[in-house]
């Protein structure tokens, strides 16, 4: 059983931010910034690509509700919403989850940067729209 399934089951302790029949939100042990929270479906799936639409919409709806609450109550200025999908993208726990990372400052201890484009955009568009 994966580590988040064990957290859902209660055999591994967690700091619960929110819980209902389908979802659990917990404080991330890393606390990249103050209030870093993970929102996860109780039912195991390896990543968000595997979730059915209803499950996914319910998860993301709660991510928005909790983001607003976290930002307001921790006096944050914004947040990053992050879904790492597969190990190449930095996923380390293979149970679907969304990171809510509250932001207080541009120099918070998280660094997401976008590099200059080096690709042919038309070629990419054609590929994406292939059947
Ligand atoms: P990811 O890299 O997107 O798979 O994120 C997994 C996250 O789970 C990391 O940010 C870890 O710090 C966090 N994590 C791992 N184990 C636990 C745990 N027992 N309780 C809370 N968070 C955890
Ligand atoms: Zn699991």
PDB file of C-alpha atoms and ligand atoms in Angstrom, residues 3-4 7 26-30 38 84 90-93 97 99, ligand 1:
ATOM      1  CA  UNK A   3       2.325   5.997   1.751  1.00  0.00           C
ATOM      2  CA  UNK A   4      -0.668   8.266   1.074  1.00  0.00           C
ATOM      3  CA  UNK A   7      -2.118   8.151   5.671  1.00  0.00           C
ATOM      4  CA  UNK A  26      -2.676  17.371   4.887  1.00  0.00           C
ATOM      5  CA  UNK A  27       0.293  19.567   5.671  1.00  0.00           C
ATOM      6  CA  UNK A  28       3.269  18.556   3.535  1.00  0.00           C
ATOM      7  CA  UNK A  29       6.139  17.489   5.812  1.00  0.00           C
ATOM      8  CA  UNK A  30       8.504  19.569   3.670  1.00  0.00           C
ATOM      9  CA  UNK A  38      -1.335  18.439  -0.208  1.00  0.00           C
ATOM     10  CA  UNK A  84       3.900  16.645 -10.488  1.00  0.00           C
ATOM     11  CA  UNK A  90       9.449  15.259  -9.993  1.00  0.00           C
ATOM     12  CA  UNK A  91       6.637  13.032  -8.692  1.00  0.00           C
ATOM     13  CA  UNK A  92       7.965  11.045  -5.734  1.00  0.00           C
ATOM     14  CA  UNK A  93       4.730   9.716  -4.224  1.00  0.00           C
ATOM     15  CA  UNK A  97      -2.120  14.815  -5.171  1.00  0.00           C
ATOM     16  CA  UNK A  99       0.330  20.868  -3.906  1.00  0.00           C
TER      17      UNK A  99
HETATM   18  P1  LIG B   1       5.596  14.888  -5.220  1.00  0.00           P
HETATM   19  O1  LIG B   1       7.070  15.150  -5.366  1.00  0.00           O
HETATM   20  O2  LIG B   1       4.727  15.802  -6.044  1.00  0.00           O
HETATM   21  O3  LIG B   1       5.268  13.418  -5.411  1.00  0.00           O
HETATM   22  O4  LIG B   1       5.256  15.286  -3.740  1.00  0.00           O
HETATM   23  C1  LIG B   1       5.234  14.401  -2.666  1.00  0.00           C
HETATM   24  C2  LIG B   1       5.206  15.237  -1.429  1.00  0.00           C
HETATM   25  O5  LIG B   1       4.824  14.424  -0.343  1.00  0.00           O
HETATM   26  C3  LIG B   1       6.567  15.863  -1.052  1.00  0.00           C
HETATM   27  O6  LIG B   1       6.440  17.271  -1.056  1.00  0.00           O
HETATM   28  C4  LIG B   1       6.842  15.313   0.343  1.00  0.00           C
HETATM   29  O7  LIG B   1       7.418  16.266   1.213  1.00  0.00           O
HETATM   30  C5  LIG B   1       5.444  14.897   0.804  1.00  0.00           C
HETATM   31  N1  LIG B   1       5.409  13.832   1.788  1.00  0.00           N
HETATM   32  C6  LIG B   1       6.057  12.636   1.736  1.00  0.00           C
HETATM   33  N2  LIG B   1       5.747  11.890   2.811  1.00  0.00           N
HETATM   34  C7  LIG B   1       4.870  12.616   3.555  1.00  0.00           C
HETATM   35  C8  LIG B   1       4.202  12.395   4.801  1.00  0.00           C
HETATM   36  N3  LIG B   1       4.337  11.256   5.495  1.00  0.00           N
HETATM   37  N4  LIG B   1       3.383  13.377   5.277  1.00  0.00           N
HETATM   38  C9  LIG B   1       3.237  14.535   4.582  1.00  0.00           C
HETATM   39  N5  LIG B   1       3.838  14.799   3.406  1.00  0.00           N
HETATM   40  C10 LIG B   1       4.644  13.865   2.901  1.00  0.00           C
END
